[in-house]
Tab-separated table of C-alpha atoms in Angstrom:
chain	number	residue	atom	x	y	z
A	670	MET	CA	20.667	-6.977	-4.342
A	671	ARG	CA	18.103	-8.225	-6.853
A	672	VAL	CA	14.669	-9.088	-5.501
A	673	THR	CA	11.484	-10.337	-7.157
A	674	ILE	CA	8.118	-10.090	-5.436
A	675	PHE	CA	5.098	-12.042	-6.660
A	676	GLY	CA	1.948	-10.175	-5.679
A	677	SER	CA	1.455	-6.406	-5.786
A	678	GLY	CA	-1.044	-6.139	-2.970
A	679	TYR	CA	-0.510	-4.589	0.421
A	680	VAL	CA	2.446	-6.710	1.575
A	681	GLY	CA	4.082	-6.894	-1.840
A	682	LEU	CA	3.977	-3.162	-2.532
A	683	VAL	CA	5.203	-2.092	0.909
A	684	THR	CA	7.987	-4.704	0.863
A	685	GLY	CA	9.035	-3.848	-2.682
A	686	ALA	CA	9.059	-0.093	-2.106
A	687	CYS	CA	11.033	-0.325	1.136
A	688	LEU	CA	13.614	-2.747	-0.282
A	689	ALA	CA	14.051	-0.530	-3.341
A	690	ASP	CA	14.412	2.525	-1.131
A	691	ALA	CA	17.433	0.861	0.476
A	692	GLY	CA	19.113	0.583	-2.931
A	693	ASN	CA	18.002	-2.893	-4.029
A	694	HIS	CA	16.635	-3.566	-7.510
A	695	VAL	CA	13.091	-4.900	-7.196
A	696	VAL	CA	10.645	-6.326	-9.725
A	697	CYS	CA	7.012	-6.757	-8.658
A	698	VAL	CA	5.050	-9.368	-10.624
A	699	ASP	CA	1.259	-9.493	-10.756
A	700	VAL	CA	-1.386	-11.180	-12.907
A	701	ASP	CA	-3.720	-8.162	-12.951
A	702	PRO	CA	-2.974	-5.970	-15.987
A	703	LEU	CA	-5.108	-3.103	-14.685
A	704	LYS	CA	-3.127	-3.010	-11.443
A	705	ILE	CA	0.221	-3.110	-13.259
A	706	ASP	CA	-0.852	-0.296	-15.601
A	707	MET	CA	-2.021	1.728	-12.618
A	708	LEU	CA	1.301	1.257	-10.804
A	709	LYS	CA	3.279	2.218	-13.892
A	710	ARG	CA	1.267	5.453	-14.030
A	711	GLY	CA	2.214	6.164	-10.435
A	712	GLU	CA	-1.226	5.345	-9.030
A	713	ILE	CA	-1.473	3.203	-5.892
A	714	PRO	CA	-4.386	0.742	-5.474
A	715	ILE	CA	-4.290	0.919	-1.647
A	716	HIS	CA	-4.090	3.667	0.951
A	717	GLU	CA	-0.955	3.578	3.087
A	718	PRO	CA	0.611	6.819	4.346
A	719	GLY	CA	3.839	7.624	2.480
A	720	LEU	CA	3.686	4.647	0.127
A	721	ASP	CA	2.742	6.601	-3.004
A	722	THR	CA	5.751	8.938	-2.797
A	723	MET	CA	8.135	6.074	-1.983
A	724	ILE	CA	6.943	4.026	-4.973
A	725	LYS	CA	7.121	7.050	-7.288
A	726	ARG	CA	10.659	7.902	-6.125
A	727	ASN	CA	12.041	4.414	-6.655
A	728	PHE	CA	10.139	3.770	-9.889
A	729	GLU	CA	11.606	6.954	-11.390
A	730	ALA	CA	15.073	5.964	-10.117
A	731	GLY	CA	14.779	2.614	-11.928
A	732	ARG	CA	15.049	0.548	-8.740
A	733	LEU	CA	11.404	-0.577	-8.797
A	734	ARG	CA	9.651	-2.142	-11.781
A	735	PHE	CA	6.240	-3.714	-12.347
A	736	THR	CA	5.495	-6.499	-14.808
A	737	LEU	CA	3.016	-9.172	-15.854
A	738	ASP	CA	5.851	-11.363	-17.120
A	739	ALA	CA	6.574	-14.103	-14.584
A	740	LYS	CA	9.687	-15.245	-16.458
A	741	GLU	CA	11.121	-11.741	-16.283
A	742	GLY	CA	10.572	-11.809	-12.539
A	743	VAL	CA	12.147	-15.219	-12.024
A	744	ASP	CA	15.160	-14.301	-14.155
A	745	HIS	CA	15.650	-11.059	-12.225
A	746	GLY	CA	15.900	-11.933	-8.563
A	747	LEU	CA	18.133	-14.063	-6.374
A	748	PHE	CA	15.355	-13.661	-3.805
A	749	GLN	CA	11.902	-14.764	-4.961
A	750	LEU	CA	9.329	-13.458	-2.474
A	751	ILE	CA	5.826	-14.913	-2.544
A	752	ALA	CA	3.399	-12.246	-1.293
A	753	VAL	CA	0.113	-13.306	-2.888
A	754	GLY	CA	-3.214	-13.556	-1.087
A	755	THR	CA	-4.269	-16.495	1.067
A	756	PRO	CA	-8.027	-15.907	1.398
A	757	PRO	CA	-9.981	-18.080	3.833
A	758	ASP	CA	-11.899	-21.083	2.537
A	759	GLU	CA	-15.439	-21.730	3.775
A	760	ASP	CA	-14.043	-23.828	6.639
A	761	GLY	CA	-11.695	-21.027	7.730
A	762	SER	CA	-8.516	-22.627	6.408
A	763	ALA	CA	-6.096	-20.595	4.289
A	764	ASP	CA	-6.401	-21.061	0.524
A	765	LEU	CA	-2.880	-21.815	-0.759
A	766	ARG	CA	-3.684	-22.097	-4.459
A	767	HIS	CA	-2.036	-18.787	-5.386
A	768	VAL	CA	1.041	-19.500	-3.250
A	769	LEU	CA	1.609	-22.905	-4.828
A	770	THR	CA	0.912	-21.576	-8.333
A	771	VAL	CA	3.712	-19.044	-7.850
A	772	ALA	CA	6.007	-21.776	-6.511
A	773	ARG	CA	5.394	-23.910	-9.598
A	774	THR	CA	5.954	-20.870	-11.822
A	775	ILE	CA	9.339	-20.221	-10.189
A	776	GLY	CA	10.317	-23.851	-10.810
A	777	GLU	CA	9.247	-23.595	-14.445
A	778	HIS	CA	11.508	-20.612	-15.216
A	779	MET	CA	14.502	-20.675	-12.852
A	780	ASN	CA	17.920	-21.392	-14.351
A	781	GLU	CA	20.153	-20.726	-11.350
A	782	TYR	CA	20.123	-20.825	-7.557
A	783	LYS	CA	17.173	-19.020	-5.963
A	784	VAL	CA	15.981	-18.301	-2.433
A	785	VAL	CA	12.205	-18.855	-2.482
A	786	MET	CA	10.591	-16.979	0.414
A	787	THR	CA	7.005	-17.006	1.676
A	788	LYS	CA	5.961	-13.527	2.831
A	789	SER	CA	2.283	-14.428	2.721
A	790	THR	CA	0.752	-15.525	6.012
A	791	VAL	CA	0.468	-19.280	5.615
A	792	PRO	CA	-0.243	-22.344	7.778
A	793	VAL	CA	2.579	-24.343	9.331
A	794	GLY	CA	3.972	-26.736	6.750
A	795	THR	CA	3.409	-24.464	3.730
A	796	ALA	CA	7.138	-24.028	3.052
A	797	ASP	CA	7.377	-27.807	2.677
A	798	LYS	CA	4.616	-27.663	0.060
A	799	VAL	CA	6.357	-24.775	-1.709
A	800	LYS	CA	9.580	-26.779	-1.788
A	801	VAL	CA	7.775	-29.747	-3.336
A	802	ALA	CA	5.982	-27.542	-5.884
A	803	VAL	CA	9.227	-25.930	-7.054
A	804	GLY	CA	10.922	-29.351	-7.174
A	805	ASP	CA	8.087	-30.908	-9.172
A	806	SER	CA	8.318	-28.173	-11.812
A	807	LEU	CA	12.077	-28.657	-12.077
A	808	LYS	CA	11.628	-32.405	-12.372
A	809	LYS	CA	9.171	-31.991	-15.256
A	810	ARG	CA	11.834	-29.968	-17.058
A	811	GLY	CA	14.490	-32.536	-16.271
A	812	ALA	CA	16.457	-29.780	-14.516
A	813	SER	CA	18.579	-30.088	-11.390
A	814	ILE	CA	19.013	-26.611	-9.896
A	815	GLU	CA	19.711	-25.800	-6.268
A	816	TYR	CA	17.232	-23.657	-4.337
A	817	ASP	CA	16.235	-22.985	-0.733
A	818	THR	CA	12.787	-22.327	0.722
A	819	VAL	CA	12.461	-19.824	3.539
A	820	SER	CA	9.670	-18.554	5.764
A	821	ASN	CA	9.934	-14.769	6.204
A	822	PRO	CA	6.598	-13.611	7.656
A	823	GLU	CA	5.662	-9.936	7.580
A	824	PHE	CA	4.696	-7.947	10.673
A	825	LEU	CA	3.266	-4.800	9.092
A	826	LYS	CA	0.507	-2.744	10.700
A	827	GLU	CA	-1.831	-1.116	8.207
A	828	GLY	CA	-1.430	2.630	8.531
A	829	ALA	CA	2.144	2.325	9.838
A	830	ALA	CA	3.587	-0.277	7.480
A	831	ILE	CA	6.518	1.753	6.144
A	832	ALA	CA	7.769	2.568	9.653
A	833	ASP	CA	7.335	-1.091	10.635
A	834	PHE	CA	9.446	-2.229	7.685
A	835	MET	CA	12.130	0.431	7.926
A	836	LYS	CA	12.544	0.076	11.699
A	837	PRO	CA	11.290	-3.413	12.522
A	838	ASP	CA	10.787	-4.862	15.984
A	839	ARG	CA	12.064	-8.132	14.579
A	840	VAL	CA	12.844	-9.854	11.281
A	841	VAL	CA	11.901	-13.522	11.541
A	842	ILE	CA	13.714	-15.923	9.220
A	843	GLY	CA	12.790	-19.579	9.044
A	844	THR	CA	15.519	-21.625	7.342
A	845	ASP	CA	17.524	-24.782	7.875
A	846	ASN	CA	20.479	-23.532	5.816
A	847	PRO	CA	23.037	-21.249	7.557
A	848	ARG	CA	24.221	-19.915	4.185
A	849	THR	CA	20.690	-18.749	3.354
A	850	ALA	CA	20.422	-17.050	6.738
A	851	GLU	CA	23.562	-15.041	5.965
A	852	LEU	CA	22.204	-13.985	2.567
A	853	LEU	CA	19.057	-12.713	4.256
A	854	ARG	CA	21.078	-10.996	6.954
A	855	THR	CA	22.740	-9.021	4.163
A	856	LEU	CA	19.382	-8.174	2.563
A	857	TYR	CA	17.895	-6.884	5.822
A	858	GLU	CA	21.061	-5.289	7.240
A	859	PRO	CA	20.056	-1.717	6.212
A	860	PHE	CA	16.917	-2.060	8.348
A	861	THR	CA	18.562	-3.609	11.424
A	862	ARG	CA	21.780	-1.588	11.544
A	863	ASN	CA	21.227	0.007	14.955
A	864	HIS	CA	20.419	-3.298	16.602
A	865	ASP	CA	20.392	-6.835	15.246
A	866	ARG	CA	16.718	-7.689	15.217
A	867	MET	CA	16.987	-10.705	12.956
A	868	ILE	CA	15.734	-13.903	14.580
A	869	VAL	CA	16.669	-17.121	12.799
A	870	MET	CA	14.740	-20.304	13.544
A	871	ASP	CA	13.492	-23.435	11.834
A	872	VAL	CA	10.921	-22.995	9.078
A	873	ARG	CA	7.864	-24.355	10.904
A	874	SER	CA	8.520	-22.245	13.982
A	875	ALA	CA	8.718	-19.136	11.792
A	876	GLU	CA	5.398	-19.996	10.157
A	877	LEU	CA	3.754	-20.491	13.542
A	878	THR	CA	5.289	-17.273	14.923
A	879	LYS	CA	3.236	-15.151	12.530
A	880	TYR	CA	-0.056	-16.849	13.409
A	881	ALA	CA	0.819	-16.836	17.111
A	882	ALA	CA	1.525	-13.085	17.097
A	883	ASN	CA	-1.758	-12.169	15.428
A	884	ALA	CA	-3.750	-14.628	17.552
A	885	MET	CA	-2.225	-13.211	20.746
A	886	LEU	CA	-3.110	-9.632	19.773
A	887	ALA	CA	-6.628	-10.671	18.763
A	888	THR	CA	-6.971	-12.432	22.115
A	889	LYS	CA	-6.082	-9.238	23.985
A	890	ILE	CA	-8.725	-7.325	22.025
A	891	SER	CA	-11.467	-9.894	22.624
A	892	PHE	CA	-10.569	-10.266	26.300
A	893	MET	CA	-10.757	-6.498	26.799
A	894	ASN	CA	-14.117	-6.359	25.048
A	895	GLU	CA	-15.347	-9.149	27.310
A	896	LEU	CA	-14.255	-7.094	30.333
A	897	ALA	CA	-15.948	-4.013	28.867
A	898	ASN	CA	-19.260	-5.835	28.652
A	899	LEU	CA	-18.869	-6.914	32.258
A	900	ALA	CA	-17.923	-3.389	33.367
A	901	GLU	CA	-21.079	-2.052	31.782
A	902	ARG	CA	-23.191	-4.487	33.767
A	903	PHE	CA	-21.298	-3.860	37.003
A	904	GLY	CA	-21.572	-0.080	36.685
A	905	ALA	CA	-17.791	0.250	36.322
A	906	ASP	CA	-15.805	2.280	33.776
A	907	ILE	CA	-13.636	0.101	31.531
A	908	GLU	CA	-11.412	3.068	30.637
A	909	LYS	CA	-10.354	3.382	34.278
A	910	VAL	CA	-9.894	-0.387	34.441
A	911	ARG	CA	-7.749	-0.220	31.301
A	912	ILE	CA	-5.405	2.288	32.917
A	913	GLY	CA	-5.309	0.230	36.085
A	914	ILE	CA	-4.260	-2.989	34.386
A	915	GLY	CA	-2.160	-1.404	31.635
A	916	SER	CA	0.171	0.099	34.217
A	917	ASP	CA	1.284	-3.450	35.006
A	918	PRO	CA	4.334	-3.979	32.736
A	919	ARG	CA	3.381	-7.632	32.360
A	920	ILE	CA	0.196	-6.497	30.615
A	921	GLY	CA	0.998	-3.111	29.056
A	922	TYR	CA	-1.316	-0.712	27.251
A	923	SER	CA	-1.102	-2.073	23.709
A	924	PHE	CA	-4.227	-3.715	22.291
A	925	ILE	CA	-6.324	-3.325	25.447
A	926	TYR	CA	-8.645	-0.631	24.091
A	927	PRO	CA	-12.288	-1.734	24.187
A	928	GLY	CA	-14.356	-1.181	21.080
A	929	LEU	CA	-16.314	-2.924	18.359
A	930	GLY	CA	-13.960	-5.835	17.722
A	931	TYR	CA	-11.099	-6.385	15.327
A	932	GLY	CA	-11.331	-6.466	11.547
A	933	GLY	CA	-9.057	-6.133	8.533
A	934	SER	CA	-7.237	-8.647	6.396
A	935	CYS	CA	-5.180	-10.331	9.125
A	936	PHE	CA	-6.670	-10.990	12.554
A	937	PRO	CA	-10.034	-12.532	11.494
A	938	LYS	CA	-8.463	-14.691	8.803
A	939	ASP	CA	-5.461	-15.760	10.868
A	940	VAL	CA	-7.392	-16.681	14.016
A	941	GLN	CA	-9.759	-18.821	11.930
A	942	ALA	CA	-6.899	-20.405	9.976
A	943	LEU	CA	-4.945	-21.279	13.125
A	944	ALA	CA	-8.052	-22.812	14.697
A	945	ARG	CA	-8.587	-24.831	11.523
A	946	SER	CA	-4.944	-25.946	11.507
A	947	ALA	CA	-5.375	-27.059	15.112
A	948	HIS	CA	-8.407	-29.105	14.104
A	949	GLU	CA	-6.378	-30.803	11.364
A	950	VAL	CA	-3.919	-32.079	13.977
A	951	SER	CA	-6.793	-33.240	16.231
A	952	TYR	CA	-6.521	-30.385	18.746
A	953	ASP	CA	-9.510	-28.391	19.974
A	954	ALA	CA	-8.253	-24.783	20.163
A	955	SER	CA	-10.957	-23.595	22.542
A	956	ILE	CA	-9.371	-20.205	23.311
A	957	LEU	CA	-9.061	-19.357	19.608
A	958	LYS	CA	-12.706	-20.275	19.069
A	959	ALA	CA	-13.729	-18.079	22.003
A	960	VAL	CA	-11.676	-15.152	20.679
A	961	GLU	CA	-13.490	-15.354	17.369
A	962	ALA	CA	-16.921	-15.798	18.990
A	963	VAL	CA	-16.442	-12.786	21.283
A	964	ASN	CA	-15.294	-10.696	18.317
A	965	GLN	CA	-18.345	-11.559	16.236
A	966	ARG	CA	-20.623	-10.740	19.163
A	967	GLN	CA	-18.854	-7.435	19.843
A	968	LYS	CA	-19.562	-6.194	16.344
A	969	GLN	CA	-23.291	-6.358	17.201
A	970	VAL	CA	-23.028	-4.380	20.456
A	971	LEU	CA	-23.630	-0.878	19.091
A	972	PHE	CA	-26.688	-1.959	17.109
A	973	GLY	CA	-28.061	-3.558	20.277
A	974	LYS	CA	-27.664	-0.239	22.119
A	975	MET	CA	-29.516	1.520	19.321
A	976	LEU	CA	-32.404	-0.931	19.497
A	977	LYS	CA	-32.699	-0.419	23.248
A	978	HIS	CA	-32.690	3.346	22.812
A	979	PHE	CA	-35.099	3.655	19.880
A	980	GLY	CA	-37.203	0.511	20.286
A	981	SER	CA	-37.297	0.143	16.506
A	982	MET	CA	-34.857	1.328	13.862
A	983	ALA	CA	-37.452	1.460	11.096
A	984	GLY	CA	-37.551	4.925	9.601
A	985	LYS	CA	-34.570	6.168	11.611
A	986	THR	CA	-31.532	7.833	10.046
A	987	LEU	CA	-28.071	7.249	11.515
A	988	ALA	CA	-24.989	9.334	10.847
A	989	VAL	CA	-21.984	7.002	10.741
A	990	TRP	CA	-18.490	8.398	11.251
A	991	GLY	CA	-15.762	5.978	10.194
A	992	LEU	CA	-15.958	3.048	7.780
A	993	ALA	CA	-12.442	1.542	7.567
A	994	PHE	CA	-11.641	-1.167	10.102
A	995	LYS	CA	-9.025	1.162	11.654
A	996	PRO	CA	-7.639	4.675	11.030
A	997	ASN	CA	-5.064	5.469	8.313
A	998	THR	CA	-6.284	2.792	5.921
A	999	ASP	CA	-9.084	2.288	3.411
A	1000	ASP	CA	-9.364	-1.425	4.222
A	1001	MET	CA	-13.006	-2.464	4.636
A	1002	ARG	CA	-12.383	-6.189	5.044
A	1003	GLU	CA	-14.219	-7.529	8.113
A	1004	ALA	CA	-14.800	-3.934	9.246
A	1005	PRO	CA	-17.238	-3.471	12.166
A	1006	SER	CA	-18.905	-0.687	10.163
A	1007	ARG	CA	-20.145	-3.247	7.654
A	1008	VAL	CA	-21.867	-5.283	10.349
A	1009	LEU	CA	-23.582	-2.180	11.725
A	1010	ILE	CA	-24.590	-0.802	8.329
A	1011	ASP	CA	-25.996	-4.172	7.230
A	1012	ALA	CA	-28.006	-4.447	10.457
A	1013	LEU	CA	-29.350	-0.896	10.143
A	1014	LEU	CA	-30.398	-1.341	6.522
A	1015	ALA	CA	-32.024	-4.698	7.284
A	1016	ALA	CA	-33.983	-3.051	10.136
A	1017	GLY	CA	-35.370	-0.368	7.831
A	1018	ALA	CA	-33.056	2.473	8.867
A	1019	LYS	CA	-31.134	4.838	6.619
A	1020	VAL	CA	-27.399	5.499	6.844
A	1021	GLN	CA	-25.467	8.699	6.128
A	1022	ALA	CA	-21.825	7.676	6.139
A	1023	TYR	CA	-18.508	9.500	6.129
A	1024	ASP	CA	-14.877	8.358	6.228
A	1025	PRO	CA	-11.789	10.437	5.362
A	1026	VAL	CA	-10.266	7.695	3.191
A	1027	ALA	CA	-12.449	4.584	2.816
A	1028	MET	CA	-15.485	6.057	1.040
A	1029	PRO	CA	-14.564	4.861	-2.490
A	1030	GLU	CA	-14.020	1.330	-1.196
A	1031	CYS	CA	-17.289	1.381	0.749
A	1032	GLU	CA	-19.171	2.772	-2.245
A	1033	LYS	CA	-18.049	-0.276	-4.243
A	1034	LEU	CA	-19.333	-2.616	-1.540
A	1035	TYR	CA	-22.744	-0.933	-1.331
A	1036	ALA	CA	-23.127	0.082	-4.961
A	1037	GLY	CA	-26.808	0.187	-5.902
A	1038	LYS	CA	-27.982	-0.629	-2.386
A	1039	PRO	CA	-30.815	1.646	-1.231
A	1040	GLY	CA	-30.808	3.319	2.155
A	1041	ILE	CA	-27.152	4.392	2.351
A	1042	ARG	CA	-25.765	7.779	1.346
A	1043	PHE	CA	-22.108	8.797	1.355
A	1044	CYS	CA	-21.390	12.317	2.561
A	1045	LYS	CA	-18.556	14.701	1.736
A	1046	SER	CA	-17.839	15.631	5.342
A	1047	ALA	CA	-18.491	14.561	8.911
A	1048	ASP	CA	-20.810	17.546	9.408
A	1049	ALA	CA	-22.789	16.719	6.257
A	1050	ALA	CA	-23.469	13.221	7.595
A	1051	LEU	CA	-25.169	14.733	10.660
A	1052	GLU	CA	-27.843	16.626	8.724
A	1053	GLY	CA	-31.280	15.198	9.425
A	1054	ALA	CA	-29.914	12.212	11.372
A	1055	ASP	CA	-31.578	10.889	14.518
A	1056	ALA	CA	-28.238	9.991	16.134
A	1057	LEU	CA	-24.509	9.757	15.502
A	1058	ALA	CA	-22.542	6.490	15.537
A	1059	ILE	CA	-18.732	6.557	15.749
A	1060	ILE	CA	-17.127	3.412	14.347
A	1061	THR	CA	-13.511	4.298	13.494
A	1062	GLU	CA	-11.285	6.477	15.683
A	1063	TRP	CA	-9.989	8.843	13.007
A	1064	GLN	CA	-8.136	11.840	14.443
A	1065	GLU	CA	-10.644	14.344	13.063
A	1066	PHE	CA	-13.418	12.778	15.155
A	1067	ARG	CA	-11.635	13.181	18.483
A	1068	SER	CA	-12.485	16.822	19.184
A	1069	PRO	CA	-15.597	17.785	17.209
A	1070	ASP	CA	-17.857	20.791	17.652
A	1071	PHE	CA	-20.412	19.354	20.074
A	1072	THR	CA	-22.588	22.458	19.832
A	1073	ASN	CA	-22.888	21.889	16.096
A	1074	ILE	CA	-23.590	18.187	16.643
A	1075	LYS	CA	-26.465	19.040	19.012
A	1076	LYS	CA	-27.820	21.663	16.632
A	1077	THR	CA	-27.657	19.453	13.539
A	1078	LEU	CA	-28.928	16.117	14.868
A	1079	ARG	CA	-32.643	15.682	15.408
A	1080	ALA	CA	-31.819	14.587	18.964
A	1081	PRO	CA	-28.519	14.855	20.878
A	1082	VAL	CA	-27.590	11.156	20.910
A	1083	ILE	CA	-24.134	9.657	20.281
A	1084	PHE	CA	-23.307	5.953	20.062
A	1085	ASP	CA	-19.537	5.825	20.483
A	1086	GLY	CA	-17.950	2.520	19.517
A	1087	ARG	CA	-14.432	3.765	20.322
A	1088	ASN	CA	-14.861	5.623	23.647
A	1089	LEU	CA	-13.499	8.854	22.205
A	1090	TYR	CA	-15.273	11.245	24.545
A	1091	ASP	CA	-15.448	11.908	28.254
A	1092	PRO	CA	-18.853	10.937	29.687
A	1093	GLY	CA	-18.756	13.897	32.073
A	1094	LEU	CA	-18.269	16.304	29.179
A	1095	MET	CA	-21.152	14.686	27.314
A	1096	ALA	CA	-23.409	15.175	30.347
A	1097	ARG	CA	-22.444	18.852	30.573
A	1098	GLU	CA	-23.101	19.267	26.859
A	1099	GLY	CA	-26.552	17.714	27.271
A	1100	ILE	CA	-25.749	14.805	24.962
A	1101	GLN	CA	-27.075	11.317	25.627
A	1102	TYR	CA	-23.952	9.202	25.298
A	1103	TYR	CA	-23.696	5.442	24.769
A	1104	ALA	CA	-20.141	4.100	24.903
A	1105	ILE	CA	-18.472	0.703	25.368
A	1106	GLY	CA	-18.097	-0.535	28.947
A	1107	ARG	CA	-18.533	2.855	30.605
A	1108	GLY	CA	-20.982	1.858	33.318
A	1109	LEU	CA	-24.155	3.911	33.298
A	1110	THR	CA	-25.173	5.501	30.029
A	1111	VAL	CA	-24.855	9.259	30.428
A	1112	GLY	CA	-28.301	10.767	30.652
A	1113	GLN	CA	-29.922	7.437	31.562
A	1114	PRO	CA	-31.061	6.485	35.093
A	1115	ARG	CA	-29.871	3.263	36.698
A	1116	LEU	CA	-32.487	0.585	36.050
């Protein structure tokens, strides 16, 4: 089948590569000439395991093309997927300018029936606006061409996006036209062959499903962090509590790991956008507001522990392991590391940072800013540091050489924002260990 995707960012590239890998002919359209040139050279502007080889394979096979020419894209595909960014406005609402610009562009160039699909995460009612935008462009041309608008939200986890697309938990289709649903069933059939995971519903319900899913997962994270803060004050261990409640199948173990709060391109933006959408229909979404408030507070927790330990951060040097908001990505958007680094620099401390993947992205963010140094390895970041802070749970941080850590740091102190280590082991190693929700700090007496 012939598919056009507007937007060659994270969602657009993963979607395009996976659809092409199933034998479809895909054209990705973007307005950034540097990005298009990069993709044509086989270079990928994001980090996603396996994506570079998949794009290269399908580009060389002629199933995947990249272009700046919007008309070429509209002419190519029966399916016109809108996968452009919807950044938050100052009030938290989603900015739909790029989505509606693409919709108008499709209307300007289409000459036959098209299925116009929103892949971007958008507020409820956006498909109606897309339909109007396409129709207005056709009307200006004096053209009468049939088209359908569909909501087809993505459910891709950064770091595991290819597996999520190739073997999805569900494919949500929002449409009021049974014929369109059958066309999409054919498009997605290679990915749902073992079990029909396609869920067809009305357009507005599909739009809300995406926001609801991300808001629910964000709620679990914030609730667990709230419990972790309580556990710390009660002298309980949140990791034992996590196992105790996760064993209940009604709760499960997913997304109940305490830490430094959620980040990335989805959860922060989507929780804020859904709360803003609620406000626009005169509803006070108090739980959503609390989820966001707890998350913002949680990002400050590790810095608060450092202040209590050192008294003042002025003149201190912190080794920071992990910069991306989660492992297996270079995404620094809303990352907890940024909150910590900003607080440390503002307090007069120095930062020696390391991340296996996200260093180039972080270097862009802190270009020219004094007080931060990027190191070539985790061990190099330790040299001359007063303590170690662990922000992202990369695999290589899970079983380090603690003897080397003690020898290299000025003092054996670890601030662990991801609860990677066993407090008993830290005590035996003679390391003062601050974790999240683990009762007494190892090496510290009960006050």
